[in-house]
Backbone as ProteinMPNN parsed JSONL, in Angstrom:
{"seq_chain_A": "XXXXXXXXXXXXXXXXXXXXXXXXXXXXXXXXXXXXXXXXXXXXXXXXXXXXXXXXXXXXXXXXXXXXXXXXXXXXXXXXXXXXXXXXXXXXXXXXXXXXXXXXXXXXXXXXXXXXXXXXXXXXXXXXX", "coords_chain_A": {"N_chain_A": [[30.668, 63.024, -27.572], [29.404, 64.605, -25.671], [29.347, 67.066, -27.022], [27.607, 66.457, -29.039], [25.219, 66.154, -27.765], [24.799, 68.765, -26.77], [24.618, 70.101, -29.193], [22.348, 68.895, -30.225], [20.43, 69.706, -28.379], [20.543, 72.457, -28.805], [19.649, 72.596, -31.377], [17.039, 71.611, -31.002], [15.966, 73.688, -29.509], [16.178, 75.817, -31.392], [14.359, 74.819, -33.343], [11.982, 74.877, -31.885], [11.78, 77.626, -31.551], [11.495, 78.392, -34.136], [9.145, 77.165, -34.852], [7.172, 78.328, -33.16], [7.474, 80.989, -33.856], [6.581, 80.941, -36.562], [3.979, 80.007, -36.134], [2.727, 82.08, -34.614], [2.786, 84.096, -36.433], [1.036, 83.113, -38.457], [-1.315, 82.732, -36.952], [-1.801, 85.427, -36.45], [-2.212, 86.374, -39.076], [-4.557, 84.843, -39.803], [-6.3, 86.031, -38.063], [-6.431, 88.464, -38.997], [-4.688, 90.534, -38.204], [-2.648, 93.344, -38.348], [0.967, 94.013, -38.729], [1.74, 96.027, -36.845], [-0.104, 95.778, -34.752], [0.344, 93.08, -33.959], [2.921, 93.351, -33.142], [2.642, 95.0, -30.867], [1.202, 93.291, -29.146], [3.101, 91.265, -28.793], [5.177, 92.663, -27.684], [7.316, 93.601, -29.274], [9.148, 95.371, -31.853], [7.636, 96.836, -34.762], [9.202, 96.383, -37.001], [10.65, 94.122, -36.308], [8.601, 92.19, -36.257], [7.93, 92.21, -38.91], [10.297, 91.234, -39.992], [10.231, 88.688, -38.905], [7.978, 87.723, -40.123], [9.022, 87.422, -42.679], [10.76, 85.421, -42.309], [13.236, 86.067, -41.302], [13.789, 86.571, -38.698], [13.585, 85.11, -35.44], [11.659, 84.258, -32.588], [13.242, 84.374, -29.48], [13.728, 81.766, -27.321], [14.151, 82.223, -24.547], [12.848, 84.586, -23.891], [10.622, 87.323, -23.085], [8.83, 88.096, -25.259], [8.522, 85.597, -26.501], [7.172, 84.074, -24.548], [4.754, 85.604, -24.522], [3.968, 85.215, -27.09], [3.33, 82.456, -26.969], [1.047, 82.551, -25.323], [-0.593, 84.074, -26.99], [-0.887, 82.383, -29.309], [-2.131, 80.306, -28.022], [-4.545, 81.586, -27.348], [-5.49, 82.042, -29.95], [-5.799, 79.338, -30.886], [-7.722, 78.291, -29.038], [-9.862, 80.041, -29.645], [-10.232, 79.475, -32.383], [-11.108, 76.795, -32.131], [-13.533, 77.161, -30.811], [-14.961, 78.603, -32.759], [-15.079, 76.836, -34.75], [-13.092, 76.815, -36.679], [-13.773, 78.94, -38.337], [-12.61, 81.69, -39.694], [-13.633, 84.248, -40.265], [-15.577, 84.581, -38.265], [-13.896, 84.492, -35.992], [-12.329, 86.68, -36.462], [-14.253, 88.679, -36.275], [-15.146, 88.344, -33.611], [-12.884, 89.126, -32.176], [-12.655, 91.799, -32.596], [-14.957, 92.912, -31.642], [-17.021, 94.392, -29.158], [-16.859, 93.113, -25.89], [-18.812, 92.124, -23.347], [-18.359, 90.51, -21.01], [-15.601, 90.622, -20.808], [-15.241, 93.271, -20.611], [-14.503, 95.041, -22.679], [-12.927, 95.407, -25.945], [-11.557, 92.551, -27.271], [-9.287, 92.857, -29.071], [-8.105, 95.258, -28.278], [-7.615, 94.7, -25.595], [-5.806, 92.547, -25.535], [-3.384, 93.703, -26.054], [-1.993, 94.29, -23.844], [-0.218, 92.622, -21.16], [-1.71, 91.812, -18.893], [-4.382, 91.993, -19.993], [-4.132, 90.202, -22.153], [-3.713, 87.722, -20.819], [-6.138, 87.577, -19.315], [-7.961, 87.462, -21.356], [-7.261, 85.088, -22.633], [-7.835, 83.263, -20.526], [-10.589, 83.661, -20.345], [-11.498, 82.799, -22.867], [-10.551, 80.174, -22.86], [-12.127, 79.198, -20.785], [-14.685, 79.331, -21.898], [-14.386, 77.611, -24.027], [-14.267, 75.189, -22.68], [-16.844, 74.758, -21.832], [-19.52, 72.48, -21.795]], "CA_chain_A": [[29.377, 62.665, -27.174], [28.816, 65.799, -25.012], [29.053, 68.046, -28.052], [26.472, 66.051, -29.856], [24.012, 66.481, -26.967], [24.713, 70.203, -26.773], [24.216, 70.473, -30.536], [20.933, 68.409, -30.393], [19.625, 70.618, -27.607], [20.521, 73.758, -29.503], [18.781, 72.357, -32.573], [15.681, 71.488, -30.519], [15.574, 75.019, -29.087], [15.988, 76.55, -32.612], [13.137, 74.297, -33.917], [10.852, 75.456, -31.052], [11.673, 79.067, -31.878], [10.962, 78.515, -35.55], [7.773, 76.722, -34.935], [6.361, 79.318, -32.474], [7.533, 82.181, -34.686], [5.677, 80.707, -37.703], [2.573, 79.808, -35.613], [2.219, 83.408, -34.232], [2.469, 84.87, -37.783], [-0.14, 82.422, -39.093], [-2.475, 83.149, -36.175], [-2.076, 86.857, -36.695], [-2.85, 86.501, -40.359], [-5.892, 84.37, -39.778], [-7.154, 86.942, -37.346], [-6.418, 89.766, -39.794], [-3.961, 91.537, -37.505], [-1.461, 93.953, -39.001], [2.22, 93.936, -38.008], [1.732, 96.946, -35.759], [-0.864, 95.191, -33.601], [1.059, 91.933, -33.506], [4.124, 93.903, -32.458], [2.217, 95.521, -29.589], [0.871, 92.118, -28.41], [4.32, 90.526, -28.437], [6.218, 93.483, -27.033], [8.367, 93.719, -30.219], [9.0, 96.407, -32.823], [6.971, 96.461, -35.991], [10.203, 95.89, -37.899], [10.957, 92.659, -35.871], [7.424, 91.306, -36.735], [8.063, 92.207, -40.328], [11.361, 90.283, -40.311], [9.675, 87.386, -38.502], [7.018, 87.287, -41.204], [9.825, 87.106, -43.82], [11.634, 84.334, -41.883], [14.598, 86.66, -40.97], [13.904, 86.761, -37.231], [12.868, 84.145, -34.66], [11.527, 84.569, -31.227], [14.072, 83.769, -28.614], [12.992, 80.973, -26.312], [14.336, 82.786, -23.221], [12.41, 86.039, -23.947], [9.221, 87.685, -22.799], [7.972, 87.9, -26.489], [8.317, 84.09, -26.707], [6.088, 83.691, -23.635], [3.594, 86.272, -24.982], [3.582, 84.507, -28.376], [2.719, 81.228, -26.577], [-0.322, 82.915, -24.905], [-1.321, 84.533, -28.186], [-1.203, 81.196, -30.075], [-3.171, 79.574, -27.132], [-5.832, 82.318, -27.54], [-6.004, 81.734, -31.255], [-6.238, 77.961, -30.98], [-9.031, 78.164, -28.406], [-10.902, 80.731, -30.434], [-10.446, 78.644, -33.536], [-11.943, 75.666, -31.76], [-14.905, 77.638, -30.499], [-15.688, 79.034, -33.921], [-15.063, 75.731, -35.713], [-12.177, 77.201, -37.78], [-14.392, 80.055, -39.143], [-11.766, 82.83, -39.485], [-14.449, 85.437, -40.247], [-16.163, 84.632, -36.905], [-12.863, 84.774, -35.037], [-11.994, 88.173, -36.631], [-15.432, 89.461, -35.771], [-15.1, 88.316, -32.16], [-11.703, 89.838, -31.613], [-12.786, 93.319, -32.69], [-16.211, 93.295, -31.141], [-17.045, 94.676, -27.64], [-17.215, 91.905, -25.139], [-19.306, 92.583, -22.01], [-17.735, 89.797, -19.95], [-14.258, 91.161, -20.699], [-15.393, 94.737, -20.441], [-13.696, 95.683, -23.704], [-12.764, 94.717, -27.156], [-10.397, 91.759, -27.116], [-8.187, 93.394, -29.902], [-7.434, 96.183, -27.429], [-7.241, 94.073, -24.294], [-4.611, 91.683, -25.757], [-2.179, 94.465, -26.215], [-1.302, 94.264, -22.505], [-0.021, 91.268, -20.554], [-2.965, 91.54, -18.088], [-5.536, 91.763, -20.927], [-3.925, 88.932, -22.913], [-4.034, 86.538, -19.913], [-7.548, 87.594, -18.996], [-8.695, 87.023, -22.592], [-6.942, 83.671, -22.835], [-8.533, 82.58, -19.483], [-11.968, 83.687, -20.747], [-11.764, 81.913, -24.035], [-10.376, 78.76, -22.375], [-13.267, 78.779, -19.984], [-15.812, 79.178, -22.831], [-14.154, 76.361, -24.786], [-14.512, 73.992, -21.802], [-18.249, 74.53, -21.555], [-20.046, 71.363, -22.517]], "C_chain_A": [[28.634, 63.905, -26.5], [28.462, 66.904, -26.009], [27.797, 67.724, -28.892], [25.17, 66.404, -29.065], [23.723, 67.945, -26.932], [24.148, 70.681, -28.147], [22.719, 70.117, -30.747], [20.049, 69.31, -29.601], [19.437, 71.965, -28.262], [19.562, 73.634, -30.735], [17.293, 72.322, -32.143], [15.167, 72.899, -30.181], [15.285, 75.892, -30.391], [14.704, 76.129, -33.321], [11.956, 74.85, -33.146], [10.654, 76.934, -31.43], [11.078, 79.309, -33.219], [9.483, 78.208, -35.603], [6.801, 77.782, -34.296], [6.294, 80.608, -33.317], [6.552, 82.111, -35.91], [4.186, 80.681, -37.28], [1.984, 81.183, -35.233], [1.917, 84.227, -35.48], [1.191, 84.343, -38.369], [-1.361, 82.813, -38.319], [-2.836, 84.594, -36.385], [-2.752, 87.106, -38.13], [-4.231, 86.062, -40.435], [-6.819, 85.278, -39.049], [-7.169, 88.357, -37.968], [-5.678, 90.898, -39.058], [-2.716, 92.051, -38.264], [-0.246, 93.85, -38.161], [2.22, 94.783, -36.726], [1.043, 96.415, -34.54], [-0.197, 93.96, -33.053], [2.3, 92.378, -32.638], [3.781, 94.312, -30.969], [1.835, 94.309, -28.636], [2.118, 91.332, -27.919], [5.398, 91.369, -27.703], [7.45, 93.582, -27.968], [8.179, 94.962, -31.125], [8.234, 95.891, -34.022], [7.96, 95.869, -37.004], [10.531, 94.441, -37.56], [9.809, 91.767, -36.369], [7.521, 91.169, -38.23], [9.153, 91.151, -40.769], [10.97, 88.845, -39.923], [8.822, 86.882, -39.563], [7.87, 86.828, -42.417], [10.859, 85.997, -43.533], [13.057, 84.786, -41.557], [14.753, 86.877, -39.483], [13.027, 85.672, -36.547], [12.754, 84.615, -33.238], [12.464, 83.765, -30.384], [13.417, 83.058, -27.505], [13.065, 81.56, -24.889], [13.874, 84.264, -23.148], [10.965, 86.156, -23.55], [8.324, 87.619, -24.119], [7.662, 86.465, -26.78], [7.111, 83.676, -25.894], [4.748, 84.37, -24.093], [3.008, 85.605, -26.241], [2.887, 83.191, -28.01], [1.295, 81.471, -26.188], [-1.142, 83.302, -26.098], [-1.795, 83.331, -29.046], [-2.286, 80.335, -29.308], [-4.54, 80.223, -27.372], [-6.346, 81.93, -28.898], [-6.567, 80.316, -31.391], [-7.56, 77.703, -30.268], [-10.178, 78.845, -29.13], [-11.257, 80.017, -31.633], [-11.308, 77.411, -33.265], [-13.324, 76.045, -31.557], [-15.693, 77.971, -31.818], [-15.644, 77.947, -35.124], [-14.187, 76.032, -36.921], [-12.736, 78.266, -38.691], [-13.553, 81.365, -38.863], [-12.599, 84.125, -39.445], [-15.056, 85.649, -38.861], [-15.079, 85.042, -35.882], [-12.435, 86.232, -35.199], [-13.082, 89.035, -36.11], [-15.372, 89.483, -34.291], [-14.035, 89.16, -31.595], [-11.833, 91.298, -31.702], [-14.066, 93.886, -32.085], [-16.173, 93.533, -29.578], [-17.541, 93.376, -27.029], [-17.6, 92.354, -23.7], [-18.637, 91.856, -20.935], [-16.303, 90.245, -19.715], [-14.183, 92.574, -20.44], [-14.465, 95.51, -21.436], [-13.66, 94.909, -24.97], [-11.442, 93.916, -27.025], [-9.088, 92.251, -27.943], [-7.419, 94.416, -29.086], [-6.903, 95.607, -26.149], [-5.919, 93.246, -24.421], [-3.287, 92.364, -25.962], [-1.373, 94.659, -24.908], [-1.2, 92.856, -22.037], [-1.298, 90.852, -19.778], [-4.158, 91.216, -18.974], [-5.361, 90.479, -21.676], [-4.252, 87.71, -22.012], [-5.459, 86.438, -19.553], [-8.349, 87.052, -20.198], [-8.501, 85.58, -22.81], [-7.735, 82.861, -21.778], [-10.046, 82.541, -19.884], [-12.269, 82.705, -21.881], [-11.557, 80.451, -23.712], [-11.575, 78.358, -21.638], [-14.533, 78.574, -20.841], [-15.614, 77.919, -23.664], [-14.439, 75.18, -23.992], [-15.965, 73.737, -21.514], [-18.756, 73.482, -22.396], [-21.584, 71.3, -22.394]], "O_chain_A": [[27.456, 64.169, -26.741], [27.442, 67.581, -25.879], [27.071, 68.601, -29.361], [24.185, 66.879, -29.631], [22.571, 68.363, -27.045], [23.298, 71.57, -28.199], [21.948, 70.877, -31.334], [18.979, 69.674, -30.089], [18.346, 72.536, -28.278], [18.778, 74.54, -31.019], [16.423, 72.899, -32.795], [14.043, 73.249, -30.541], [14.278, 76.597, -30.452], [14.006, 76.989, -33.858], [10.983, 75.267, -33.774], [9.532, 77.411, -31.603], [10.302, 80.237, -33.448], [8.694, 78.868, -36.28], [5.744, 78.071, -34.857], [5.239, 81.223, -33.472], [5.83, 83.059, -36.221], [3.302, 81.227, -37.94], [0.811, 81.419, -35.52], [0.921, 84.948, -35.554], [0.329, 85.136, -38.747], [-2.367, 83.193, -38.919], [-4.009, 84.954, -36.485], [-3.675, 87.902, -38.299], [-5.065, 86.742, -41.032], [-8.011, 85.321, -39.355], [-7.839, 89.275, -37.495], [-5.99, 92.073, -39.251], [-1.879, 91.282, -38.736], [-0.367, 93.618, -36.958], [2.642, 94.322, -35.665], [1.53, 96.572, -33.42], [-0.15, 93.771, -31.838], [2.608, 91.819, -31.586], [4.506, 94.015, -30.02], [2.142, 94.354, -27.445], [2.16, 90.823, -26.799], [6.381, 90.838, -27.186], [8.565, 93.644, -27.451], [7.09, 95.537, -31.127], [8.178, 94.689, -34.278], [7.609, 94.971, -37.769], [10.674, 93.618, -38.463], [10.068, 90.669, -36.862], [7.221, 90.104, -38.771], [8.983, 90.359, -41.695], [11.374, 87.897, -40.595], [8.905, 85.703, -39.908], [7.451, 85.908, -43.12], [11.702, 85.676, -44.371], [13.978, 83.97, -41.54], [15.808, 87.346, -39.055], [11.921, 85.362, -36.99], [13.645, 85.294, -32.728], [12.502, 82.544, -30.541], [12.615, 83.651, -26.784], [12.122, 81.4, -24.113], [14.457, 85.07, -22.422], [10.187, 85.209, -23.664], [7.194, 87.134, -24.06], [6.577, 86.17, -27.282], [6.174, 83.049, -26.389], [3.705, 83.718, -24.038], [1.799, 85.46, -26.423], [1.923, 82.825, -28.684], [0.399, 80.745, -26.619], [-2.296, 82.888, -26.208], [-2.955, 83.275, -29.454], [-3.191, 79.751, -29.905], [-5.546, 79.542, -27.57], [-7.502, 81.527, -29.028], [-7.653, 80.113, -31.932], [-8.423, 76.998, -30.791], [-11.29, 78.325, -29.223], [-12.44, 79.908, -31.958], [-12.14, 77.037, -34.091], [-14.238, 75.378, -32.041], [-16.879, 77.67, -31.957], [-16.097, 78.169, -36.246], [-14.469, 75.589, -38.035], [-12.181, 78.47, -39.771], [-13.808, 82.046, -37.87], [-12.288, 85.017, -38.656], [-15.051, 86.766, -38.342], [-15.344, 85.862, -35.003], [-12.205, 86.935, -34.215], [-12.797, 90.08, -35.526], [-15.532, 90.555, -33.708], [-14.259, 89.86, -30.607], [-11.177, 92.014, -30.945], [-14.27, 95.097, -32.007], [-15.385, 92.93, -28.849], [-18.432, 92.681, -27.517], [-16.774, 92.894, -22.965], [-18.318, 92.496, -19.933], [-15.829, 90.256, -18.579], [-13.121, 93.073, -20.067], [-13.772, 96.462, -21.077], [-14.291, 93.858, -25.079], [-10.384, 94.469, -26.725], [-7.961, 92.043, -27.494], [-6.192, 94.46, -29.176], [-5.837, 96.003, -25.678], [-5.064, 93.263, -23.535], [-2.231, 91.736, -26.034], [-0.235, 95.129, -24.913], [-1.974, 91.989, -22.443], [-1.861, 89.772, -19.955], [-4.872, 90.247, -18.715], [-6.318, 89.722, -21.837], [-4.977, 86.801, -22.417], [-5.993, 85.331, -19.48], [-9.293, 86.278, -20.035], [-9.452, 84.872, -23.141], [-8.278, 81.818, -22.142], [-10.687, 81.497, -19.766], [-13.196, 81.899, -21.809], [-12.278, 79.585, -24.209], [-12.046, 77.237, -21.832], [-15.358, 77.719, -20.52], [-16.585, 77.228, -23.976], [-14.844, 74.171, -24.57], [-16.329, 72.669, -21.022], [-18.511, 73.489, -23.602], [-22.212, 70.401, -22.952]]}, "name": "protein", "num_of_chains": 1, "seq": "XXXXXXXXXXXXXXXXXXXXXXXXXXXXXXXXXXXXXXXXXXXXXXXXXXXXXXXXXXXXXXXXXXXXXXXXXXXXXXXXXXXXXXXXXXXXXXXXXXXXXXXXXXXXXXXXXXXXXXXXXXXXXXXXX"}
C-alpha cells in the first residue's frame, strides 16, 4: 500500500513536470522566442531547452528553472488574456519599449527581478475593469 502511494506521488510529480515543460515551450513558441532567449529566462542551457522542445528533458519540480517556468507561463497567460489570444499583439508587446516597466519586456524577463516585475505589471493590467 505504501509503495502504491509513493509511486502515485512520483507519477503526479512527473506529470506536473511534463505539463509545465510542454506549457513553457508552447508559450515560448507563441511569443516567437528562440531557444537561446527561453534558456536565459529559465536559467538553463540552450541545449536543455532544445532537448525539452524534443521531449527529451523535463523541468525538475524541485528546481529554480521550474519556478521560473511557472512565472513565465503566468506571464504568457496574462498577456494572452489581455490581447484576446492575438499572438501577433503579444509578440509585439514583448519586444516593444514599455515606459511603465522602463524597458523592453523581452530584455527584462531575462532576469528574475525583471520577470517578477513584468508578471506583476501584466497581472495588474489584466485586473483592470
